[in-house]
PDB file of C-alpha atoms in Angstrom:
ATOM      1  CA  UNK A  53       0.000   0.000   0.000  1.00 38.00           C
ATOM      2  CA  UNK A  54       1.169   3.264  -0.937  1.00 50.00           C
ATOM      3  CA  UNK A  55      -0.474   5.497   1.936  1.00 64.00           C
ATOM      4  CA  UNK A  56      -3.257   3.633   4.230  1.00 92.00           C
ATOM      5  CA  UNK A  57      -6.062   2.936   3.040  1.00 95.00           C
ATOM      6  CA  UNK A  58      -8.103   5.049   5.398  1.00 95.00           C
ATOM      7  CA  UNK A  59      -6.287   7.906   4.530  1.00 93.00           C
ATOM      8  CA  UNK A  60      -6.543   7.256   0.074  1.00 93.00           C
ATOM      9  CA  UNK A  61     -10.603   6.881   0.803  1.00 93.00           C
ATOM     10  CA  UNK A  62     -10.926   9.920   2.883  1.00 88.00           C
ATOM     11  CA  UNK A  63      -8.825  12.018   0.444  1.00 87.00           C
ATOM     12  CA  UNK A  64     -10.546  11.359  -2.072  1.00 72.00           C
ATOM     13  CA  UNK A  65      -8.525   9.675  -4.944  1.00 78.00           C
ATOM     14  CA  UNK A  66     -10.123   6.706  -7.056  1.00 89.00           C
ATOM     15  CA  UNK A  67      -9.400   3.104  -5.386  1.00 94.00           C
ATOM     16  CA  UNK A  68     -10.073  -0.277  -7.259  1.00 95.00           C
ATOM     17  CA  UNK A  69     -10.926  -3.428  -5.505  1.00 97.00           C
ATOM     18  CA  UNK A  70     -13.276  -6.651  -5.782  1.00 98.00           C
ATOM     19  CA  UNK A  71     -15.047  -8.798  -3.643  1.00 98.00           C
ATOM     20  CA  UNK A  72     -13.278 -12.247  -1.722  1.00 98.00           C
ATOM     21  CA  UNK A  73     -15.724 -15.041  -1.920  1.00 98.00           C
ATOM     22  CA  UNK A  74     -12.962 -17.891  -2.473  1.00 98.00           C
ATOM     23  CA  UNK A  75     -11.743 -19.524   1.237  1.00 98.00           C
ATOM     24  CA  UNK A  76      -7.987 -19.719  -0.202  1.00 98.00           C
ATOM     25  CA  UNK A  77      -5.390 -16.857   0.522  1.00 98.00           C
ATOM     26  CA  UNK A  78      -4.661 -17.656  -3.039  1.00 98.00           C
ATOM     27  CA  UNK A  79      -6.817 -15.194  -5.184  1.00 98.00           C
ATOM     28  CA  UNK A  80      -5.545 -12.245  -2.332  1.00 98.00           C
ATOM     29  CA  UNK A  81      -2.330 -13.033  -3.379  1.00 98.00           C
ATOM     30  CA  UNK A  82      -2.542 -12.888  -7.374  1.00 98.00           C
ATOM     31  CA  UNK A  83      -4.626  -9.409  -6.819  1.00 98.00           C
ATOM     32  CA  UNK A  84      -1.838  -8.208  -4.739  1.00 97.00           C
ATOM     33  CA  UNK A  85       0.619  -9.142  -7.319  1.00 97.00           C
ATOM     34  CA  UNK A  86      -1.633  -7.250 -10.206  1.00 96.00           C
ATOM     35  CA  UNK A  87      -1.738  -3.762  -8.205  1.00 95.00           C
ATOM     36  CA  UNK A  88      -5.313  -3.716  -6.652  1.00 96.00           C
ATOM     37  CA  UNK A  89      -5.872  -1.113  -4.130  1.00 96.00           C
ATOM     38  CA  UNK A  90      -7.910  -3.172  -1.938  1.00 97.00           C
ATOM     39  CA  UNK A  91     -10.075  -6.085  -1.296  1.00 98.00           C
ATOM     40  CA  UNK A  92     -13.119  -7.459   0.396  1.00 98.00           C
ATOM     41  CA  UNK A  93     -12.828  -9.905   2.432  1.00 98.00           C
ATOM     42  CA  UNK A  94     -16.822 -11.477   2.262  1.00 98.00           C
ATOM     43  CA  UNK A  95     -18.157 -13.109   5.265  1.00 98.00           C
ATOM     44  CA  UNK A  96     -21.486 -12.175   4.793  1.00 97.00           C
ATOM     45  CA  UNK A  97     -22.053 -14.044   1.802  1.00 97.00           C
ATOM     46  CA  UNK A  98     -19.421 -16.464   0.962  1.00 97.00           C
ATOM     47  CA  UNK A  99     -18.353 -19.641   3.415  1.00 97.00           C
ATOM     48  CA  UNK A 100     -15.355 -18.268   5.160  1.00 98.00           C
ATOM     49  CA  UNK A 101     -14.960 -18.364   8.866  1.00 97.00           C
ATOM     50  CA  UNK A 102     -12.380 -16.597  11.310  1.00 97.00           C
ATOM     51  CA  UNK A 103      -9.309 -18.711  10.531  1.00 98.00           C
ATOM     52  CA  UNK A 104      -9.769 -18.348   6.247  1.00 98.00           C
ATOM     53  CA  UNK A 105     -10.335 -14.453   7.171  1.00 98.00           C
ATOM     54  CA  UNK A 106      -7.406 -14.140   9.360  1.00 98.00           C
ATOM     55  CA  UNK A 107      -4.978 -16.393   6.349  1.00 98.00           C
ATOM     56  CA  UNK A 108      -6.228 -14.077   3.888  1.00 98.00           C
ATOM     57  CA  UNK A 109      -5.718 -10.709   5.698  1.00 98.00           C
ATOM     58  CA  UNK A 110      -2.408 -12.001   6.270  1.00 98.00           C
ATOM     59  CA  UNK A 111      -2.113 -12.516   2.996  1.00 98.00           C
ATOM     60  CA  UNK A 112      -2.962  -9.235   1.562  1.00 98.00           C
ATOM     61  CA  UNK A 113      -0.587  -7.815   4.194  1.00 96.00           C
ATOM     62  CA  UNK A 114       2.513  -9.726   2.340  1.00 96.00           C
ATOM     63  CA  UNK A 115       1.345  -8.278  -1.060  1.00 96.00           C
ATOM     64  CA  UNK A 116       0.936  -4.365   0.287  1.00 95.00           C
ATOM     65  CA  UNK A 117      -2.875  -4.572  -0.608  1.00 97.00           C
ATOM     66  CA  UNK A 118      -5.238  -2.824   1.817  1.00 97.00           C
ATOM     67  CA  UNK A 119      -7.861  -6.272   3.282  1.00 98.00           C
ATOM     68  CA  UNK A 120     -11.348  -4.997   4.085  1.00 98.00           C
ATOM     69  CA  UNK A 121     -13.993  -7.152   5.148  1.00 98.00           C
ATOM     70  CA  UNK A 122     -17.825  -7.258   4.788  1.00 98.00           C
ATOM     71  CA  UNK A 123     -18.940  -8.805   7.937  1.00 98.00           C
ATOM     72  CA  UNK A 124     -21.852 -10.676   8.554  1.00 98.00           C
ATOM     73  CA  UNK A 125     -23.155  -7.609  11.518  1.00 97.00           C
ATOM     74  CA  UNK A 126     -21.345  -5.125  13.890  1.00 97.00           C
ATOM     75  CA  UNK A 127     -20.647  -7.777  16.459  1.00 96.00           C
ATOM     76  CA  UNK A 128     -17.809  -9.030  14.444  1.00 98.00           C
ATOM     77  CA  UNK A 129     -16.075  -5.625  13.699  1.00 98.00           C
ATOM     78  CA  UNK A 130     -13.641  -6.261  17.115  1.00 98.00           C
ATOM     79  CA  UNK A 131     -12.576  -9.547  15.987  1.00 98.00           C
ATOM     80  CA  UNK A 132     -11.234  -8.707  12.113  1.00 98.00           C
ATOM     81  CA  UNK A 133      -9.651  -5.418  12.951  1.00 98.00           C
ATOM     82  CA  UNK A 134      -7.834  -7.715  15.926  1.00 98.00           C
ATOM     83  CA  UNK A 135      -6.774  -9.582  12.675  1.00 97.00           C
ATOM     84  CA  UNK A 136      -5.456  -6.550  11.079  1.00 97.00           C
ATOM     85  CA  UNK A 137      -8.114  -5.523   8.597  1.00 98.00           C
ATOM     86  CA  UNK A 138      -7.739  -2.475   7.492  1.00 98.00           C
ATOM     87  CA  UNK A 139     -11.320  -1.894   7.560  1.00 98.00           C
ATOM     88  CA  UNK A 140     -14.903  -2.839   7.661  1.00 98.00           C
ATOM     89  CA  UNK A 141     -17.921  -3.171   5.156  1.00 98.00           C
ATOM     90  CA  UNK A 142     -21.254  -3.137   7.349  1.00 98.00           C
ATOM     91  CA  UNK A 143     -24.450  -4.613   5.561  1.00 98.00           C
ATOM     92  CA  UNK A 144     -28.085  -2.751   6.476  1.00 98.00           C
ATOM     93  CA  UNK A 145     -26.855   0.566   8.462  1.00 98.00           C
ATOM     94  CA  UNK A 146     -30.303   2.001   8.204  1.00 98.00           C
ATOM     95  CA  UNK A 147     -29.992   5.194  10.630  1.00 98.00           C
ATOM     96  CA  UNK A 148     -27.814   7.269  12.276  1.00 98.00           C
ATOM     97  CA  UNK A 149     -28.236   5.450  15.024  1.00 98.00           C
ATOM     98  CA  UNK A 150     -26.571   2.068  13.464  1.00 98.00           C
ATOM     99  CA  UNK A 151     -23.834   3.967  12.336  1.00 98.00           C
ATOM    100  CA  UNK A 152     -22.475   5.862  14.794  1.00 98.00           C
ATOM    101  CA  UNK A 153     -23.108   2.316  16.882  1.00 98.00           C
ATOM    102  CA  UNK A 154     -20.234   0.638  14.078  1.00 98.00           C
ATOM    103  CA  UNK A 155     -17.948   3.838  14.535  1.00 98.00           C
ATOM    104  CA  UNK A 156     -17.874   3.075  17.970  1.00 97.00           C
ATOM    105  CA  UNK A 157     -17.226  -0.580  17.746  1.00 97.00           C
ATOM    106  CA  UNK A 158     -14.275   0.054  15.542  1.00 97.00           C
ATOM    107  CA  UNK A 159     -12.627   2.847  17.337  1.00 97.00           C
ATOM    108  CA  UNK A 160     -10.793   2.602  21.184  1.00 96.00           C
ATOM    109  CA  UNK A 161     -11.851   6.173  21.697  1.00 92.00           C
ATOM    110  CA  UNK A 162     -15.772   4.448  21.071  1.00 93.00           C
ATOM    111  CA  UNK A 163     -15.171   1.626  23.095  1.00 91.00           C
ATOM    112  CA  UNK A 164     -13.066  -0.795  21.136  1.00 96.00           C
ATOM    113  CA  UNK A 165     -12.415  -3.532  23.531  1.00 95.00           C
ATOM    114  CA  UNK A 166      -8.351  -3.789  24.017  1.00 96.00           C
ATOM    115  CA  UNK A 167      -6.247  -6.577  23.214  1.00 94.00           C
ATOM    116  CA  UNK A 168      -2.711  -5.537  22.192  1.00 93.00           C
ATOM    117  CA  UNK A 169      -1.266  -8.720  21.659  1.00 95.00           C
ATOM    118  CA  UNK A 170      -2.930  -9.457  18.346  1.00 96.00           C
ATOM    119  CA  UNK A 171      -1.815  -9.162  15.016  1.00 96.00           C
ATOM    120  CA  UNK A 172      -3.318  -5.425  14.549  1.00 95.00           C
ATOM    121  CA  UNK A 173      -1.133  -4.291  17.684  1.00 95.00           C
ATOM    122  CA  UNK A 174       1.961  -6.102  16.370  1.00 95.00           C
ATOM    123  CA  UNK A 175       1.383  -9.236  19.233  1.00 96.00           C
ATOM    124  CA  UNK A 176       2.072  -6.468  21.999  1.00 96.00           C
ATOM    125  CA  UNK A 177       5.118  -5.201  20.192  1.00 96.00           C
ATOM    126  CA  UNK A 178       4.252  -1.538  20.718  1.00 94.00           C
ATOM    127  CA  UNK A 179       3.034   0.506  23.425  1.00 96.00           C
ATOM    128  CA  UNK A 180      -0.607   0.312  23.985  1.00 97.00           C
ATOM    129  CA  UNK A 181      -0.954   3.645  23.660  1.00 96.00           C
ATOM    130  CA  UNK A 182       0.439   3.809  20.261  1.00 96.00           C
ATOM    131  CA  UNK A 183      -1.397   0.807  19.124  1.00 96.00           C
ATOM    132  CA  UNK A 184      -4.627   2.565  20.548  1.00 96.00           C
ATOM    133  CA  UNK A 185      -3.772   5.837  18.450  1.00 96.00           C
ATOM    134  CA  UNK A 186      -2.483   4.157  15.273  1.00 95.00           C
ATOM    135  CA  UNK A 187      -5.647   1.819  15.065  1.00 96.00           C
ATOM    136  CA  UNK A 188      -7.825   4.524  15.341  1.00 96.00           C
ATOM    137  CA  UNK A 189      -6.233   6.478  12.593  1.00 95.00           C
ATOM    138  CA  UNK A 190      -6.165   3.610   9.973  1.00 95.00           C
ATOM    139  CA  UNK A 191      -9.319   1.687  10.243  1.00 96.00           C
ATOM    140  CA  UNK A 192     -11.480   2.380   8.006  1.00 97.00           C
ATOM    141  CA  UNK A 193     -15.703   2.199   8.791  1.00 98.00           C
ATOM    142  CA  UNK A 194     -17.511   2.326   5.366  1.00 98.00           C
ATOM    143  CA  UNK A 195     -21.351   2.007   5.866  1.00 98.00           C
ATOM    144  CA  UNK A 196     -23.518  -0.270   3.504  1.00 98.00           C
ATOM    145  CA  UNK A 197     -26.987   1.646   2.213  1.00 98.00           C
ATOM    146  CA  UNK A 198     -28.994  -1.264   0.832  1.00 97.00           C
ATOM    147  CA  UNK A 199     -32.182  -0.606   2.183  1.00 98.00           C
ATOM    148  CA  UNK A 200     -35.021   1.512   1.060  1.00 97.00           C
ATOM    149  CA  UNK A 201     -35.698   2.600   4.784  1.00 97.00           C
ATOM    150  CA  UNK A 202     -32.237   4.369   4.730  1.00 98.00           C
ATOM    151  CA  UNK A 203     -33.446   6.629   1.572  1.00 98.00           C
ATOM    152  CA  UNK A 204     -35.041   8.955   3.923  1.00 97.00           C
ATOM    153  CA  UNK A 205     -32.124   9.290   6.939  1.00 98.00           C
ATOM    154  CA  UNK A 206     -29.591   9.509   4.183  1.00 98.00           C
ATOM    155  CA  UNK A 207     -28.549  12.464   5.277  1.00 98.00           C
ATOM    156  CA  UNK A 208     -28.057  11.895   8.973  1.00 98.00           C
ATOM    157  CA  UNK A 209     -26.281   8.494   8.562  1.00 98.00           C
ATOM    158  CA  UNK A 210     -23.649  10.684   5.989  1.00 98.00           C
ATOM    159  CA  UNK A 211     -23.267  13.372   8.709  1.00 98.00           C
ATOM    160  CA  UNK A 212     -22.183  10.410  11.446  1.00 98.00           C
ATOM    161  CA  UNK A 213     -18.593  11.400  13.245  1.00 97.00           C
ATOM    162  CA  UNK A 214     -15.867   9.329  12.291  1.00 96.00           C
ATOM    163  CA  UNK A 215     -17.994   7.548   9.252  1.00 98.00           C
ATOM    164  CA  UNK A 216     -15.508   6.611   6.594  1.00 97.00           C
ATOM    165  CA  UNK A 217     -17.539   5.923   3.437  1.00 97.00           C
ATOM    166  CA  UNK A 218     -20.272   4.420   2.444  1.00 98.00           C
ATOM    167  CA  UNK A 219     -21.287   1.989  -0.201  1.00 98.00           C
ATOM    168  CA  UNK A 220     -24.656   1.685  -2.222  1.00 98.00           C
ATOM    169  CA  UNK A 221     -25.790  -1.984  -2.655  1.00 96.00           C
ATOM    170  CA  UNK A 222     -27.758  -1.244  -5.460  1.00 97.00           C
ATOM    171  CA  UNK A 223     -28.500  -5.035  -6.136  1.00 96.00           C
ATOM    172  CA  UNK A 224     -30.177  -4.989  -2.395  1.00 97.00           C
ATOM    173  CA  UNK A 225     -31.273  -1.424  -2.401  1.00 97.00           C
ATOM    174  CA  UNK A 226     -33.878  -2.163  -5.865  1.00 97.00           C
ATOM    175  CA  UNK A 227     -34.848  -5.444  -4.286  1.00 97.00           C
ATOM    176  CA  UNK A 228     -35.498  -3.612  -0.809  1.00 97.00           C
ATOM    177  CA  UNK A 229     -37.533  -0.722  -2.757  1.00 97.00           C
ATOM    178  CA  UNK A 230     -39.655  -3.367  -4.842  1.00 97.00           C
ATOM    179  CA  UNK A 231     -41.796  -1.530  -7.702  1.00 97.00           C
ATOM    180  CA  UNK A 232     -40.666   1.901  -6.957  1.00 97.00           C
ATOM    181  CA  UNK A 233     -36.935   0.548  -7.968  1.00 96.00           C
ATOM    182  CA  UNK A 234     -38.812   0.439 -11.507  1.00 96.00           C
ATOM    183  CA  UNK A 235     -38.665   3.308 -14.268  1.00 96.00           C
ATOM    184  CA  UNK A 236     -35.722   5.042 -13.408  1.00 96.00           C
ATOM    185  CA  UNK A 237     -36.404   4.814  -9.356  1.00 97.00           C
ATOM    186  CA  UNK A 238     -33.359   2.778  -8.531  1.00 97.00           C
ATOM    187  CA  UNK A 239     -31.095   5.308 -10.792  1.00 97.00           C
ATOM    188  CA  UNK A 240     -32.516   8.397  -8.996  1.00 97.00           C
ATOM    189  CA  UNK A 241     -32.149   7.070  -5.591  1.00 98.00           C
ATOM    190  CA  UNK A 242     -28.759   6.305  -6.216  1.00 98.00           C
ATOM    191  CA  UNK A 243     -28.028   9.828  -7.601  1.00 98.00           C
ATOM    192  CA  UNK A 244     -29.444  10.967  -4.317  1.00 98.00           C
ATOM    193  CA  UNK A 245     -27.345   9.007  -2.206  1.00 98.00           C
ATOM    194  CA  UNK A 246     -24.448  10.061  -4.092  1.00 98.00           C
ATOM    195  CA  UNK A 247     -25.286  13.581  -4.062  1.00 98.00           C
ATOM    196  CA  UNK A 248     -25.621  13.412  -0.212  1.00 98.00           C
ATOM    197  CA  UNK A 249     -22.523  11.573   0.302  1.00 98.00           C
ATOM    198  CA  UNK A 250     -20.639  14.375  -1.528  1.00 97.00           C
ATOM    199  CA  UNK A 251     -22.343  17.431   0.147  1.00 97.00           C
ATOM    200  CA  UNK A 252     -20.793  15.833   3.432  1.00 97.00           C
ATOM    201  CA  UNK A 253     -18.054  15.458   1.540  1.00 96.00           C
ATOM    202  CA  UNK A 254     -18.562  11.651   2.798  1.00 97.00           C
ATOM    203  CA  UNK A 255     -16.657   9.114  -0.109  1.00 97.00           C
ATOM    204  CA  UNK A 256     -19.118   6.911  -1.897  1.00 97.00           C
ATOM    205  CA  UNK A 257     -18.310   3.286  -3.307  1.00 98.00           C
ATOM    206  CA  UNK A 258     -20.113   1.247  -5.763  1.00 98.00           C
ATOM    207  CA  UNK A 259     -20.002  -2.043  -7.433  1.00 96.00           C
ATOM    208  CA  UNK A 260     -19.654  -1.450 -10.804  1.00 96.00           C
ATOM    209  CA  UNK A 261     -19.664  -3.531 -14.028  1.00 92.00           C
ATOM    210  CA  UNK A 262     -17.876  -1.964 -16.845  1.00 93.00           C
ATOM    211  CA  UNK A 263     -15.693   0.994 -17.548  1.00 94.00           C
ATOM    212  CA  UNK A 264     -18.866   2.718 -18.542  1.00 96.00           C
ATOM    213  CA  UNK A 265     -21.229   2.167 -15.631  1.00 96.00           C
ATOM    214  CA  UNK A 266     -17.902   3.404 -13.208  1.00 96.00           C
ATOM    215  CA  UNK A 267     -17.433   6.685 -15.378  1.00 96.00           C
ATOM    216  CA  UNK A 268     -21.205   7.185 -14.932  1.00 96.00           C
ATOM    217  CA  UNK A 269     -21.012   6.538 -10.894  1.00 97.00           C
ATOM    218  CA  UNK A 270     -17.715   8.621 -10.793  1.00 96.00           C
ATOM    219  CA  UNK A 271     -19.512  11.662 -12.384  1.00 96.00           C
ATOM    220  CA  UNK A 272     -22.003  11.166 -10.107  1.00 96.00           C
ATOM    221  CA  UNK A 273     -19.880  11.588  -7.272  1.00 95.00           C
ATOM    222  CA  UNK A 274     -18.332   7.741  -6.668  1.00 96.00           C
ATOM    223  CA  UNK A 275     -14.879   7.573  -5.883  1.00 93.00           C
ATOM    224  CA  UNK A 276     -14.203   3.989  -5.089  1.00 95.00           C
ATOM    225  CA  UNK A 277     -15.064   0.866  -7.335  1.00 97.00           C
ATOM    226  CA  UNK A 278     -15.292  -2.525  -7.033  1.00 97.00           C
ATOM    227  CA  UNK A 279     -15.854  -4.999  -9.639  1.00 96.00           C
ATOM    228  CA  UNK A 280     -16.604  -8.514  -9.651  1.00 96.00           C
ATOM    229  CA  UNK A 281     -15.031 -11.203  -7.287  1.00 98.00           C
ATOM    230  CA  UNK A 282     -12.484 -13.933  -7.128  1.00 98.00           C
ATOM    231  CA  UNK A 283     -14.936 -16.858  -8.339  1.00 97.00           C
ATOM    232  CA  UNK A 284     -16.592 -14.213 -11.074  1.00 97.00           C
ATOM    233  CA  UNK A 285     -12.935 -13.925 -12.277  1.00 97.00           C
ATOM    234  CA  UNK A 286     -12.962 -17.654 -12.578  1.00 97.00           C
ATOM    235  CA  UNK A 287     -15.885 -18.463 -14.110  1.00 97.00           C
ATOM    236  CA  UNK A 288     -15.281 -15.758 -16.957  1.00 96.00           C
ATOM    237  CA  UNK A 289     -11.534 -17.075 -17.205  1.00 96.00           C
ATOM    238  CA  UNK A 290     -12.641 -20.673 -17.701  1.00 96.00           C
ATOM    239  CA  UNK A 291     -15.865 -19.532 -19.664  1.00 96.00           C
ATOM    240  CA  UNK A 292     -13.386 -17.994 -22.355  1.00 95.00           C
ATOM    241  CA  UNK A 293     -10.789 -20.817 -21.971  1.00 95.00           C
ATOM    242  CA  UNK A 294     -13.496 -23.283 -22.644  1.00 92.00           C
ATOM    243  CA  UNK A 295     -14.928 -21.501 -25.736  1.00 93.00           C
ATOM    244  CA  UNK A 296     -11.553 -20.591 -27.043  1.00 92.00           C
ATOM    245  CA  UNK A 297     -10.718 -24.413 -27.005  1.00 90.00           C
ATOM    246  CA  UNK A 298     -13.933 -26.280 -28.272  1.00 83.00           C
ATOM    247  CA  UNK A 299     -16.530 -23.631 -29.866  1.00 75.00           C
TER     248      UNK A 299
END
């Protein structure tokens, strides 16, 4: 990593990553090698538990690649920032109230419960103090909007102290709307989250699925992008190896 992650989101500059769905430290380490920014780490949908999670953060570690991970809910923020994640995906944050709860869970000056002797404080290497201070400068607490009931509190959940980012499911968020996703809803209610996110001068990530769909977000106001995942890499690597070989 060239700077911490924390500190590329919140500047803003552009940041590439994709989503980990694969339980092998494997696919982190190829994506290191190719010069992604960062990765998801997905526990929420994808079988991993906390010793694949912990392999593969160590993993992106050895390849200078910022490891995120999506976790399955806020209870589990202590645990992979012990591992060394460099920050946290939260699915449903539906109020203020939910997100300044996952800012406090993933800061000591919140109420981070201490352990210095883990990987994130270098296994009680440094000071406790300085572990205390240094986590709570570099991990990073990006909030998931994927539900329509968050359309309306946009604005307060943006304004939270100590918020990172936050990233638009827009998959979830049209399912969670229903028929008011349809004719254009979904694209306008993404537009508005955008625009709130950059009046708060909040960053804003999307998934996005081609060069043109990420130039259309990033106009909009996106500044970090991920695309695809480890097994959708796969699947569209074998697809082409297949039909290159016997169609």
């Amino acid at each position: 990593m060239r700077a911490g992650f924390r500190a590329r989101l919140r500047a803003p500059e552009p940041v590439m990553g994709t989503f980990l769905k694969i339980p092998s430290t494997q696919p982190a380490e190829i994506l290191g090698s190719l010069g992604f920014d960062f990765v998801v780490i997905d526990e929420e949908h994808a079988p991993l538990n906390p010793e694949t999670t912990d392999a593969i953060l160590l993993a992106c570690r050895a390849h200078r690649m910022a490891g995120l991970v999506r976790v399955r809910q806020p209870g589990d923020i202590l645990r992979v920032l012990d591992s060394g994640a460099d920050g946290v995906l939260v699915p449903h944050v539906t109020s203020a109230t939910v997100a300044r709860k996952i800012v406090a869970l993933a800061r000591y000056a919140g109420g981070r419960g201490l352990s210095p002797t883990t990987r994130a404080g270098a296994f009680g290497g440094v000071p406790v103090a300085d572990h205390m201070a240094a986590q709570d400068a570099r991990s990073a607490v990006i909030a998931m909007i994927e539900d329509a009931e968050a359309l309306d509190r946009i604005d307060e959940i943006v304004a939270t102290e100590g918020l990172d980012a936050i990233f638009i499911g827009r998959a979830d968020l049209g399912a969670s709307m229903g028929a008011a996703a349809e004719d254009g809803g979904l694209d306008r209610a993404v537009a508005d989250l955008l625009r709130a996110a950059t009046s708060a001068a909040l960053p804003a990530l999307v998934l996005a699925n081609g060069r043109i769909d990420a130039t259309a977000m990033r106009d909009l106001g996106a500044t970090g992008f991920l695309t695809g995942s480890d097994q959708g890499f796969l699947r569209t690597a074998a697809t082409a190896a297949r039909t290159r070989l016997f169609e």
